[in-house]
Short mmCIF file of C-alpha atoms and ligand atoms in Angstrom, two decimals:
data_model
loop_
_atom_site.label_atom_id
_atom_site.label_comp_id
_atom_site.label_asym_id
_atom_site.label_seq_id
_atom_site.Cartn_x
_atom_site.Cartn_y
_atom_site.Cartn_z
CA MET A 252 132.41 120.40 162.81
CA GLU A 253 131.40 123.98 162.03
CA ARG A 254 132.86 126.81 164.01
CA GLY A 255 130.80 129.20 166.10
CA PHE A 256 131.71 132.85 165.74
CA LEU A 257 130.77 136.41 166.39
CA LEU A 258 129.38 138.43 163.53
CA VAL A 259 129.54 142.13 164.20
CA LEU A 260 127.12 144.20 162.13
CA SER A 261 127.68 147.94 162.23
CA GLY A 262 126.45 150.80 160.12
CA PRO A 263 124.90 154.21 160.55
CA SER A 264 121.68 154.64 162.45
CA GLY A 265 118.74 154.20 160.06
CA VAL A 266 120.61 152.01 157.56
CA GLY A 267 118.37 149.03 158.38
CA LYS A 268 120.57 146.90 160.66
CA GLY A 269 117.56 145.86 162.76
CA ARG A 270 115.62 144.57 159.77
CA VAL A 271 118.61 142.74 158.38
CA CYS A 272 119.20 141.08 161.78
CA ASP A 273 115.56 140.06 162.12
CA ALA A 274 115.61 138.46 158.69
CA LEU A 275 118.91 136.66 159.36
CA ARG A 276 117.62 135.18 162.59
CA GLN A 277 114.63 133.72 160.84
CA THR A 278 116.69 131.87 158.26
CA ASP A 279 118.74 129.62 160.50
CA ALA A 280 118.36 128.34 164.07
CA ASP A 281 122.13 128.53 164.49
CA ILE A 282 122.10 132.32 163.99
CA LEU A 283 121.36 134.13 167.24
CA TYR A 284 121.04 137.79 168.05
CA SER A 285 122.66 139.29 171.11
CA ILE A 286 120.27 141.61 172.96
CA SER A 287 122.14 144.69 174.17
CA ALA A 288 121.63 146.70 177.32
CA THR A 289 121.00 150.42 177.00
CA THR A 290 120.18 153.50 179.03
CA ARG A 291 118.26 155.03 176.09
CA PRO A 292 114.54 155.62 176.75
CA ILE A 293 112.29 152.90 175.37
CA ARG A 294 110.61 153.77 172.02
CA GLY A 295 106.99 153.05 171.21
CA GLY A 296 106.63 149.43 170.06
CA GLU A 297 109.82 148.28 171.76
CA VAL A 298 109.75 145.53 174.39
CA ASP A 299 112.15 145.31 177.33
CA GLY A 300 114.19 142.12 177.06
CA GLN A 301 113.34 141.74 173.39
CA ASN A 302 114.77 144.82 171.65
CA TYR A 303 117.06 145.82 174.48
CA PHE A 304 117.46 145.39 178.21
CA PHE A 305 116.51 148.90 179.28
CA LEU A 306 118.58 149.90 182.30
CA SER A 307 118.96 153.00 184.45
CA GLU A 308 122.33 154.74 184.46
CA GLU A 309 122.96 153.25 187.91
CA GLN A 310 122.12 149.69 186.83
CA PHE A 311 124.35 150.08 183.77
CA LEU A 312 127.30 151.25 185.88
CA GLU A 313 126.78 148.27 188.20
CA ARG A 314 127.04 145.91 185.22
CA ILE A 315 130.27 147.58 184.14
CA GLU A 316 131.64 147.05 187.66
CA GLU A 317 130.67 143.37 187.49
CA ASP A 318 132.53 143.06 184.17
CA ALA A 319 129.30 141.83 182.61
CA PHE A 320 129.88 143.46 179.21
CA LEU A 321 131.94 142.26 176.29
CA GLU A 322 132.08 145.90 175.19
CA HIS A 323 130.20 149.07 175.99
CA ALA A 324 130.10 152.52 174.51
CA HIS A 325 128.39 155.91 174.51
CA VAL A 326 126.31 156.29 171.36
CA HIS A 327 124.19 159.37 170.55
CA GLY A 328 124.32 160.42 174.21
CA ASN A 329 123.24 157.07 175.71
CA ARG A 330 125.07 154.00 176.94
CA TYR A 331 124.95 150.67 175.12
CA GLY A 332 126.61 147.37 176.03
CA THR A 333 126.80 143.73 174.95
CA PRO A 334 126.17 141.17 177.73
CA LYS A 335 129.16 138.85 177.82
CA ASP A 336 127.66 135.55 179.06
CA PHE A 337 125.19 134.95 176.26
CA VAL A 338 127.75 135.57 173.55
CA LEU A 339 130.55 133.41 174.95
CA ARG A 340 128.26 130.51 175.83
CA ASN A 341 126.75 130.34 172.35
CA ILE A 342 129.91 130.75 170.33
CA ASP A 343 131.40 127.88 172.32
CA SER A 344 128.48 125.69 171.33
CA GLY A 345 128.98 126.40 167.63
CA LYS A 346 126.43 129.17 167.12
CA ILE A 347 126.79 132.37 165.16
CA VAL A 348 126.04 135.32 167.39
CA ILE A 349 125.20 138.62 165.74
CA LEU A 350 126.13 141.82 167.54
CA GLU A 351 124.42 144.87 166.11
CA ILE A 352 126.72 147.49 167.59
CA ASP A 353 128.36 150.80 166.77
CA VAL A 354 131.92 151.30 165.51
CA GLN A 355 133.47 152.04 168.93
CA GLY A 356 132.03 148.79 170.29
CA ALA A 357 133.13 146.86 167.20
CA LEU A 358 136.71 148.05 167.62
CA GLN A 359 136.69 146.92 171.26
CA VAL A 360 135.36 143.50 170.22
CA LYS A 361 137.97 143.21 167.46
CA ARG A 362 140.78 143.50 169.98
CA ASN A 363 139.45 140.50 171.92
CA PHE A 364 137.99 138.47 169.05
CA PRO A 365 140.27 138.79 166.03
CA ASN A 366 138.47 135.80 164.49
CA GLY A 367 135.13 137.57 164.60
CA VAL A 368 133.56 138.60 161.31
CA PHE A 369 133.05 142.33 160.87
CA VAL A 370 130.39 143.52 158.45
CA PHE A 371 129.54 147.15 157.70
CA LEU A 372 126.09 147.92 156.34
CA LEU A 373 125.96 150.99 154.07
CA PRO A 374 123.03 153.02 152.75
CA PRO A 375 122.65 153.39 148.96
CA SER A 376 123.35 157.12 149.48
CA MET A 377 123.57 159.68 152.29
CA LYS A 378 120.42 161.33 150.97
CA GLU A 379 118.52 158.05 151.30
CA LEU A 380 119.91 157.56 154.81
CA LYS A 381 118.55 160.94 155.90
CA ARG A 382 115.19 160.09 154.39
CA ARG A 383 115.07 156.78 156.31
CA ILE A 384 115.94 158.42 159.65
CA THR A 385 113.39 161.18 159.08
CA ASP A 386 110.65 158.77 157.99
CA ARG A 387 111.07 156.74 161.16
CA GLY A 388 109.55 159.77 162.90
CA THR A 389 111.08 158.94 166.29
CA GLU A 390 113.88 161.52 166.28
CA SER A 391 113.85 165.31 166.65
CA GLU A 392 115.47 167.57 164.01
CA GLN A 393 118.47 167.90 166.33
CA GLN A 394 118.72 164.13 166.80
CA ILE A 395 118.55 163.62 163.03
CA SER A 396 121.45 165.95 162.40
CA LEU A 397 123.43 164.33 165.25
CA ARG A 398 122.82 160.92 163.69
CA MET A 399 123.85 162.13 160.20
CA ASN A 400 127.10 163.55 161.61
CA ASN A 401 127.74 160.33 163.51
CA ALA A 402 127.02 158.36 160.32
CA ARG A 403 129.78 160.18 158.44
CA GLU A 404 132.17 159.70 161.33
CA GLU A 405 131.34 155.97 161.62
CA MET A 406 131.75 155.40 157.90
CA GLY A 407 135.32 156.68 158.23
CA PHE A 408 136.13 153.39 160.01
CA ILE A 409 134.99 151.15 157.19
CA GLU A 410 138.46 149.81 156.54
CA GLU A 411 138.47 148.17 159.97
CA TYR A 412 135.73 145.85 158.68
CA ASP A 413 136.01 142.65 156.62
CA TYR A 414 132.95 143.19 154.43
CA ALA A 415 130.76 146.06 153.20
CA VAL A 416 127.15 145.38 152.24
CA ILE A 417 124.97 148.07 150.66
CA ASN A 418 121.39 147.93 151.89
CA ASP A 419 119.52 149.13 148.82
CA ASP A 420 117.19 146.14 148.90
CA LEU A 421 116.55 144.21 152.12
CA ASP A 422 116.40 140.73 150.55
CA ARG A 423 119.61 141.31 148.63
CA ALA A 424 121.42 142.63 151.69
CA VAL A 425 120.29 139.59 153.72
CA GLU A 426 121.42 137.24 150.92
CA SER A 427 124.83 138.92 150.94
CA VAL A 428 125.25 138.49 154.71
CA LEU A 429 124.14 134.85 154.45
CA SER A 430 126.82 134.28 151.79
CA ILE A 431 129.40 135.81 154.12
CA ILE A 432 128.23 133.50 156.93
CA ALA A 433 128.36 130.45 154.66
CA ALA A 434 131.95 131.23 153.66
CA GLU A 435 133.08 132.15 157.16
CA ARG A 436 131.74 128.87 158.55
CA LEU A 437 134.33 127.16 156.39
CA ARG A 438 137.26 129.41 157.23
CA VAL A 439 140.35 127.56 158.43
CA ILE A 440 141.10 128.88 161.90
CA ASP A 441 142.86 125.92 163.49
CA GLY A 442 143.69 123.48 160.70
CA ARG A 443 145.66 121.15 162.98
CA ALA A 444 142.68 120.69 165.32
CA LEU A 445 140.48 119.97 162.33
CA ILE A 446 142.78 117.22 161.06
CA ASP A 447 143.10 115.76 164.58
CA TYR A 448 139.32 115.68 164.81
CA LEU A 449 139.13 113.73 161.55
CA GLU A 450 141.76 111.25 162.78
CA GLU A 451 140.00 110.55 166.08
CA GLU A 452 137.12 108.46 164.82
CA VAL A 453 134.86 108.07 161.85
CA HIS A 454 132.35 110.91 161.70
CA ASP A 455 129.29 110.98 159.49
P1 5GP B 664 119.29 152.72 168.55
O1 5GP B 664 119.19 153.61 169.75
O2 5GP B 664 118.86 153.42 167.29
O3 5GP B 664 118.59 151.40 168.77
O4 5GP B 664 120.82 152.35 168.36
C1 5GP B 664 121.77 153.37 168.26
C2 5GP B 664 123.12 152.80 167.95
O5 5GP B 664 123.62 152.04 169.06
C3 5GP B 664 123.19 151.87 166.74
O6 5GP B 664 124.28 152.27 165.93
C4 5GP B 664 123.45 150.52 167.35
O7 5GP B 664 124.20 149.69 166.48
C5 5GP B 664 124.25 150.87 168.57
N1 5GP B 664 124.21 149.81 169.57
C6 5GP B 664 123.16 149.03 169.92
N2 5GP B 664 123.51 148.14 170.86
C7 5GP B 664 124.82 148.34 171.11
C8 5GP B 664 125.78 147.72 172.00
O8 5GP B 664 125.50 146.79 172.74
N3 5GP B 664 127.03 148.22 171.98
C9 5GP B 664 127.41 149.25 171.17
N4 5GP B 664 128.67 149.65 171.23
N5 5GP B 664 126.55 149.86 170.33
C10 5GP B 664 125.28 149.42 170.30
#
């Protein structure tokens, strides 16, 4: 009887959260990725409903009114939010749901899900982070400096997280997160319920 849980992955823009999430999803059918909603303009190569649900400001506000988000926040001048239904449904059925969200969102989630697992992905250095954001070629000079400032601010919250993983090598970072997941699957959350479960009948 393995527990389902939320795994929040935060880290500065450009640190490689997207790649780490993609790799994690491919390793295990029980690891799911929560697709966020955003008001940010779609980037080349992105697909609506796959990378994000791209919404207008008005549609986003409607969703807030309907209480459809687990958390939502303003990040780099746009709105982002985690749809509630998908996450709750899957955790209940024993899945691990990854939320790739910013620090403000993570802190909101932590208040409601203290048993969630909070992982912060770090760059090998700030210099390397700037190089990664610049190489992506999707952001203006002004956007790059905004993202670097936000990165420093976000990293100030690292102590709110349970684990820090340095993304110097993608495979190694993914291995580290998988080790965290393996350990967290075995965490004792409700020991009494576990014993009761074992007493009920013989399980394979
Ligand atoms: P990007 O626009 O580069 O895809 O993402 C910008 C930032 O928004 C990243 O730090 C990402 O983690 C964060 N983000 C993406 N989805 C969500 C969400 O649903 N909620 C919150 N709070 N942040 C999000």
